PDB file of C-alpha atoms in Angstrom:
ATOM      1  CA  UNK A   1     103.563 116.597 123.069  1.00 74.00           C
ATOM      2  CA  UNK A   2     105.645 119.723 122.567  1.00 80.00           C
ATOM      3  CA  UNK A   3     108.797 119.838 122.051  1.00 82.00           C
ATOM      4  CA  UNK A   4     110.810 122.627 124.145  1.00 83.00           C
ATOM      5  CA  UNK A   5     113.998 124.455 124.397  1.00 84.00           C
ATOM      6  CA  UNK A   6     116.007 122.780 126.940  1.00 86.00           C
ATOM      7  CA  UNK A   7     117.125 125.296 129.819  1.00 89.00           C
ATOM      8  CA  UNK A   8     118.967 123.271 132.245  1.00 92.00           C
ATOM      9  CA  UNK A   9     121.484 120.621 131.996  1.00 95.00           C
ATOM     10  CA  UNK A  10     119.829 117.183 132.349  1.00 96.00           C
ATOM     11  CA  UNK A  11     121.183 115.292 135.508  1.00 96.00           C
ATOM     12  CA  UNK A  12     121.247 111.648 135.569  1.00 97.00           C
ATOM     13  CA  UNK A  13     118.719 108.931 136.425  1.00 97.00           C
ATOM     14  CA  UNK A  14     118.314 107.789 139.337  1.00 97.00           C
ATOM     15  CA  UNK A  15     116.469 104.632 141.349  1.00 95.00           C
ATOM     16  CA  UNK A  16     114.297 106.849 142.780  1.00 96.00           C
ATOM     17  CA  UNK A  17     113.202 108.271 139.460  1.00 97.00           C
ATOM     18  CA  UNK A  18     112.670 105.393 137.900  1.00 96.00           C
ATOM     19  CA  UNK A  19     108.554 105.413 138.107  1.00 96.00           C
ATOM     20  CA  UNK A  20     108.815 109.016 136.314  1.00 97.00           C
ATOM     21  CA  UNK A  21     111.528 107.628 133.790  1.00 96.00           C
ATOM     22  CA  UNK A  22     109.084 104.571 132.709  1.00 94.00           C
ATOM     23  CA  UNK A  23     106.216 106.978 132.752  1.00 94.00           C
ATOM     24  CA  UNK A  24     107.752 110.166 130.769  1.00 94.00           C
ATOM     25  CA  UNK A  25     108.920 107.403 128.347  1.00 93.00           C
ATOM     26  CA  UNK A  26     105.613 106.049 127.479  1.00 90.00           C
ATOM     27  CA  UNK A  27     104.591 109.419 126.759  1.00 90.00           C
ATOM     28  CA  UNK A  28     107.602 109.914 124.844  1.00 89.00           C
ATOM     29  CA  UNK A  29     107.084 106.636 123.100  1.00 86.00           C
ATOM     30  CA  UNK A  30     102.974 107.753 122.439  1.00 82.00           C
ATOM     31  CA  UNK A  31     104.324 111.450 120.592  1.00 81.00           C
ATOM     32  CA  UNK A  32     106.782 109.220 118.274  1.00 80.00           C
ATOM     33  CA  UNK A  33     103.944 108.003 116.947  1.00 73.00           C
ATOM     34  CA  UNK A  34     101.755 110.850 115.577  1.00 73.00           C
ATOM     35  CA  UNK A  35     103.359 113.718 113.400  1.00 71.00           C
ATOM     36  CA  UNK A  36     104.846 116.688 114.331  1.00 69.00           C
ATOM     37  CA  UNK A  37     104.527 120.031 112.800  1.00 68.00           C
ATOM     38  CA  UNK A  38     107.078 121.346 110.639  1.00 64.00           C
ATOM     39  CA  UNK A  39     109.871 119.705 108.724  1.00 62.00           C
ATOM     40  CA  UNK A  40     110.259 116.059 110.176  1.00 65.00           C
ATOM     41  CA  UNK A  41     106.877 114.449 110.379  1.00 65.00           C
ATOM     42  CA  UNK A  42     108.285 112.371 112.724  1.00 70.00           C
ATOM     43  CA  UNK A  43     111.426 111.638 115.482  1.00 77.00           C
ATOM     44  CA  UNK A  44     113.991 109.490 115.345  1.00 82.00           C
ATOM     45  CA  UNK A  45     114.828 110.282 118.518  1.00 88.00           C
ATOM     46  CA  UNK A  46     113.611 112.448 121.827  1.00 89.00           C
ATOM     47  CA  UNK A  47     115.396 113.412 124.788  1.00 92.00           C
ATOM     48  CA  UNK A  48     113.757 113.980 128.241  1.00 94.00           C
ATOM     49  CA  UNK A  49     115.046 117.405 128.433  1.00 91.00           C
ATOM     50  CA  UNK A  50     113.421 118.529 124.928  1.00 90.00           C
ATOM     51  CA  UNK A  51     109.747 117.937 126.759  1.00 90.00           C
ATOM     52  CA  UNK A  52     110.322 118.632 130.468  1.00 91.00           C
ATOM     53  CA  UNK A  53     110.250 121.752 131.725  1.00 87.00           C
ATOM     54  CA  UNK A  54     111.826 120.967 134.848  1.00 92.00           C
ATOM     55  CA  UNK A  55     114.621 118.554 136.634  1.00 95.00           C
ATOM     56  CA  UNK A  56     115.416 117.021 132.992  1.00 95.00           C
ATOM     57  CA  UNK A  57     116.740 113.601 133.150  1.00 96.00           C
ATOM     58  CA  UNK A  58     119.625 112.262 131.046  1.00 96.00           C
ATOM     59  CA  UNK A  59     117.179 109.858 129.039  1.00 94.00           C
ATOM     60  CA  UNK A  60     115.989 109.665 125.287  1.00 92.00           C
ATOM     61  CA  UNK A  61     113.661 107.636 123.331  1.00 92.00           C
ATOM     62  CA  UNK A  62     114.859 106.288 120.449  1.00 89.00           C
ATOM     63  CA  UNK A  63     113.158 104.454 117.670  1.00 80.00           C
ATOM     64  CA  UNK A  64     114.791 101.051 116.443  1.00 62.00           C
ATOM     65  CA  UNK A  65     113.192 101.136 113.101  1.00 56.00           C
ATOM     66  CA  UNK A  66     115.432 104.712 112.503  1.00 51.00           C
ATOM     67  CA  UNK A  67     112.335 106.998 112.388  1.00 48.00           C
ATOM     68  CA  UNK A  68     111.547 105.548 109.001  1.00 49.00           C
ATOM     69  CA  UNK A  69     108.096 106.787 107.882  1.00 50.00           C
ATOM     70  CA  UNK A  70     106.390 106.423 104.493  1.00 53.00           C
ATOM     71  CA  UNK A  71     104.730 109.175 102.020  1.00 55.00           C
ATOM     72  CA  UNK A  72     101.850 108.587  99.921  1.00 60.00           C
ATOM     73  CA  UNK A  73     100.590 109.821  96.635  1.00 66.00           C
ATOM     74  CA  UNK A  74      99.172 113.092  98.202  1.00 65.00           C
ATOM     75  CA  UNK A  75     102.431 113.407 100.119  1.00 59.00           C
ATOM     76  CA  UNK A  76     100.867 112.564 103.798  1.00 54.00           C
ATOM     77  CA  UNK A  77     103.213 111.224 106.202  1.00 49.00           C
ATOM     78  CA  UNK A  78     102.514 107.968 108.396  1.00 51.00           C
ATOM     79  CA  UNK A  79     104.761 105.829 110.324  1.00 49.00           C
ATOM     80  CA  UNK A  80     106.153 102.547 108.511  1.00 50.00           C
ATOM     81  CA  UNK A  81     103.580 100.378 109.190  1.00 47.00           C
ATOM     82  CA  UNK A  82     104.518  96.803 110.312  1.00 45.00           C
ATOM     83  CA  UNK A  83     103.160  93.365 109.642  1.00 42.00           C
ATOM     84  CA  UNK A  84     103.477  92.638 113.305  1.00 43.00           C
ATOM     85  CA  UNK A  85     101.025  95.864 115.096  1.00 47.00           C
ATOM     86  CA  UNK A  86     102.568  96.201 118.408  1.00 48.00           C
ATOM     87  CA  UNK A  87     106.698  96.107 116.582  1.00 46.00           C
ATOM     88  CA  UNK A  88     106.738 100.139 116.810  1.00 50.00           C
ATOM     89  CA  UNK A  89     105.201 100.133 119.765  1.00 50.00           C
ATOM     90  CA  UNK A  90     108.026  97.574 121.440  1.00 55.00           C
ATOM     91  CA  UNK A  91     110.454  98.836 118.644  1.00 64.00           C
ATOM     92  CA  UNK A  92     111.019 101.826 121.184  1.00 79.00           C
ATOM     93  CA  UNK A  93     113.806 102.316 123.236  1.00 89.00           C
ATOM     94  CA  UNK A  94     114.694 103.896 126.224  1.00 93.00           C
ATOM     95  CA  UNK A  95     118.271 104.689 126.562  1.00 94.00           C
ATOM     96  CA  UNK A  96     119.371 105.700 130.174  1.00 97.00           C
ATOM     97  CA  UNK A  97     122.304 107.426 131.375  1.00 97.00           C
ATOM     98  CA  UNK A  98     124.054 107.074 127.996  1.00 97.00           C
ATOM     99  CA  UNK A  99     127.792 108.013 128.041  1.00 97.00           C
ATOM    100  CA  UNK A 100     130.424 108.080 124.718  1.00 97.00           C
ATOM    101  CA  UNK A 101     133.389 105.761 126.238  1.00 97.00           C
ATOM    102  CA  UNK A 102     135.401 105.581 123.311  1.00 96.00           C
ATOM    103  CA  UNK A 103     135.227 106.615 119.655  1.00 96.00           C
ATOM    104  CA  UNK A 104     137.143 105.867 116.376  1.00 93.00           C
ATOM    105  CA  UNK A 105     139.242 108.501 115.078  1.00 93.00           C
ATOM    106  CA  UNK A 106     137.126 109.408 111.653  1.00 93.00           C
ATOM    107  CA  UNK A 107     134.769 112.320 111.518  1.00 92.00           C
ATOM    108  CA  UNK A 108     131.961 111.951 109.486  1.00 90.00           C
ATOM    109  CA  UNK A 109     129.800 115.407 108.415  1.00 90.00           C
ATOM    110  CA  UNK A 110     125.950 113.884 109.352  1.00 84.00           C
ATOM    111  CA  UNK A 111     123.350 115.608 107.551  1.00 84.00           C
ATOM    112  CA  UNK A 112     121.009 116.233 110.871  1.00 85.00           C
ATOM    113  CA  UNK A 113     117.913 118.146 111.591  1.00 81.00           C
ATOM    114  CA  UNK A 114     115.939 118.559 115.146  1.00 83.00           C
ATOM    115  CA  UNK A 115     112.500 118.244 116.468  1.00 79.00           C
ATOM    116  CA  UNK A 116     113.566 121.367 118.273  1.00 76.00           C
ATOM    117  CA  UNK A 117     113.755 123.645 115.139  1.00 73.00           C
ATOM    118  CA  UNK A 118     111.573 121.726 112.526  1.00 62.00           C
ATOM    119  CA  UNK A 119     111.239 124.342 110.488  1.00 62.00           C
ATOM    120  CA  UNK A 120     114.528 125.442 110.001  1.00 69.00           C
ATOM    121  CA  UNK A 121     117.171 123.123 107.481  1.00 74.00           C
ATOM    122  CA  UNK A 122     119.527 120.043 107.509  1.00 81.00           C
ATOM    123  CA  UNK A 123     122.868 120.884 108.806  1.00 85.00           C
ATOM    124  CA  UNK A 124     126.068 119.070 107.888  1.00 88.00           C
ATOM    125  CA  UNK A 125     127.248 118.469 111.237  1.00 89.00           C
ATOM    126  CA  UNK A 126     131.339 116.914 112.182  1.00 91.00           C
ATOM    127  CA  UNK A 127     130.468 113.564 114.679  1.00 92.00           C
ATOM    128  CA  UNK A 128     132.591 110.958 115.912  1.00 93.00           C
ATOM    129  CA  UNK A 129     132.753 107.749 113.938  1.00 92.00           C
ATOM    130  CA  UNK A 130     132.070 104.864 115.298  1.00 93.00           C
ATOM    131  CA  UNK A 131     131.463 105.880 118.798  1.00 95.00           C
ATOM    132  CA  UNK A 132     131.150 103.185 122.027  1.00 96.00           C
ATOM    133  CA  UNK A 133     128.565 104.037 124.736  1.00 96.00           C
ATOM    134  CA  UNK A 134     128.085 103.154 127.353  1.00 97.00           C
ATOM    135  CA  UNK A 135     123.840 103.311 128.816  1.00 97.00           C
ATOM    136  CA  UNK A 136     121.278 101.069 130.904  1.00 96.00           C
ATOM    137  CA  UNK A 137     117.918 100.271 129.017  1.00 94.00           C
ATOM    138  CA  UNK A 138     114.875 100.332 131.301  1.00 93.00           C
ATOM    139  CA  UNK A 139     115.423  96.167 132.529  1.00 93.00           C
ATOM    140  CA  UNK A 140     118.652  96.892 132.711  1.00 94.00           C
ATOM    141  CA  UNK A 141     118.585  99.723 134.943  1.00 95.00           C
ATOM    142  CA  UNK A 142     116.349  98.049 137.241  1.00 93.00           C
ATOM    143  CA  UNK A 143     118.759  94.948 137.124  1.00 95.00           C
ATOM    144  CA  UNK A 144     121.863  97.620 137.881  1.00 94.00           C
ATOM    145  CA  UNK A 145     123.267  96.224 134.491  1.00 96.00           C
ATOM    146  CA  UNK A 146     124.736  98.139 131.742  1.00 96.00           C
ATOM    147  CA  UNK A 147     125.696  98.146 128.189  1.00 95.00           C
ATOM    148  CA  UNK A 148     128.684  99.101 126.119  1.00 97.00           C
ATOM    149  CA  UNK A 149     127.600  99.282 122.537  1.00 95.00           C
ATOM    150  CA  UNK A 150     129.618  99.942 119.454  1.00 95.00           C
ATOM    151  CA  UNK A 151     127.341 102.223 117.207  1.00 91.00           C
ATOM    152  CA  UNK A 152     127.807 103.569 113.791  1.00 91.00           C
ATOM    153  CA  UNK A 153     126.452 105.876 110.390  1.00 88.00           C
ATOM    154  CA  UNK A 154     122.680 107.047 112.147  1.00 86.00           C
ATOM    155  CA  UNK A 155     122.802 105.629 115.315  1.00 89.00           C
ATOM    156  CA  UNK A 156     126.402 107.030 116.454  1.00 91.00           C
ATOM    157  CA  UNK A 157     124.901 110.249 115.206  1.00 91.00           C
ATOM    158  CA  UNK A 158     121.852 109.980 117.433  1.00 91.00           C
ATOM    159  CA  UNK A 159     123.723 109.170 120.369  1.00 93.00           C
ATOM    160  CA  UNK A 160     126.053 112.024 119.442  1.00 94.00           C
ATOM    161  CA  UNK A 161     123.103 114.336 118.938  1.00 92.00           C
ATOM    162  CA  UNK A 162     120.775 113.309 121.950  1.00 93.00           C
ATOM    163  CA  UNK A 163     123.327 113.523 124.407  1.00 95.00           C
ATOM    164  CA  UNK A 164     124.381 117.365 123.120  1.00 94.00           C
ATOM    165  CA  UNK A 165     120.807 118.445 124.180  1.00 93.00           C
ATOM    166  CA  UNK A 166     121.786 116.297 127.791  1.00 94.00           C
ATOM    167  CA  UNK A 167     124.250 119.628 128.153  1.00 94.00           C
ATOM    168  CA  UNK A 168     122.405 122.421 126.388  1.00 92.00           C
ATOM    169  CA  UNK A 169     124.315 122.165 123.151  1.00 91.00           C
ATOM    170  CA  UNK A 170     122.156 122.801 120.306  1.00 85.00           C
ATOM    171  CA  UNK A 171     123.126 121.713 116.146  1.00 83.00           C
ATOM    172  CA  UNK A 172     122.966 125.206 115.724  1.00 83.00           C
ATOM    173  CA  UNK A 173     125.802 125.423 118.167  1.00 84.00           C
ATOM    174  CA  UNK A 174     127.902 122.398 116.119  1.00 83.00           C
ATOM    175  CA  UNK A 175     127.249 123.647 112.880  1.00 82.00           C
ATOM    176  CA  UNK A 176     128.438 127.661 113.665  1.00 81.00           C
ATOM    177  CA  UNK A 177     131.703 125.666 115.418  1.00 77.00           C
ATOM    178  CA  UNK A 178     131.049 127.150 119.091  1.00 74.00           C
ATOM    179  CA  UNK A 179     131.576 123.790 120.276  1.00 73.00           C
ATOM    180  CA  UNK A 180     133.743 121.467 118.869  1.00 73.00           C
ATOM    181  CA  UNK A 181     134.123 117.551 119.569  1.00 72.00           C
TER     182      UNK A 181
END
């Protein structure tokens, strides 16, 4: 799977999109798995809009176990490999329609990197810590439920970070200060 620039804003899910959302996910889901060229072996996280060319949908991927990976002695990457086969598999989430609702008032500086530039470095980028969202997982989307999650450290600087590329704003953008919080 190759990861683009995103060129359009991503619009939000829909009923009607849902066979394309489930779909797009599993794909999503299948290029978590394998390494990536570049920096970051592999993703922590991948929005719809970073591998759709066209009529990007406010979704990401996102892996429970944090993207953790391990390196052995001739410094080859692999996922973290579970007792239980099918946990990274199922470990995957899809996060729909995610929306910040509320946030503490602390700023944290995350270190961050993206699948979108994986050669380039780390940036220290200024996020909102804790933040609350507010998304629909795939059940729950179906069931017209939704969540309201307090997340913190890594995952309120996923959320943070996925739902920049939802409106075209890159780390690069963050960490020059074009676009502030």
């Amino acid at each position: 799977m190759k990861i683009i620039e995103p060129k359009e804003k991503s619009r939000s899910v829909t009923l009607t999109d849902f066979p394309r959302v489930l779909w797009e996910s599993v794909k999503i889901k299948c290029a978590m798995r394998t390494p990536f060229e570049g920096k970051f072996p592999f993703a922590a996280s991948i929005s719809h809009c970073q591998v759709a060319e066209k009529d990007p949908l406010r979704f990401f991927v996102v892996d429970k176990e944090g993207g953790t990976y391990t390196k052995d002695k001739k410094g080859n990457f692999s996922p973290l490999r579970h007792s239980f086969p099918l946990k990274k598999w199922f470990g995957a989430r899809t996060i729909i329609n995610p929306r910040i609702v509320g946030h503490g008032e602390e700023t944290l500086r995350s270190l961050e990197g993206c699948m979108r530039y994986p050669t380039d470095k780390m940036h220290r980028i200024k996020r909102w810590e804790p933040v609350i969202a507010e998304y629909q997982t795939l059940i729950g989307f179906l069931l017209g439920r939704k969540k309201v999650r307090k997340f913190q450290l890594f995952r309120a600087t996923i959320i943070q970070h996925e739902l920049d590329h939802f409106d075209l704003i890159s780390i690069e953008d963050r960490y020059a200060h074009k676009v502030e919080l």
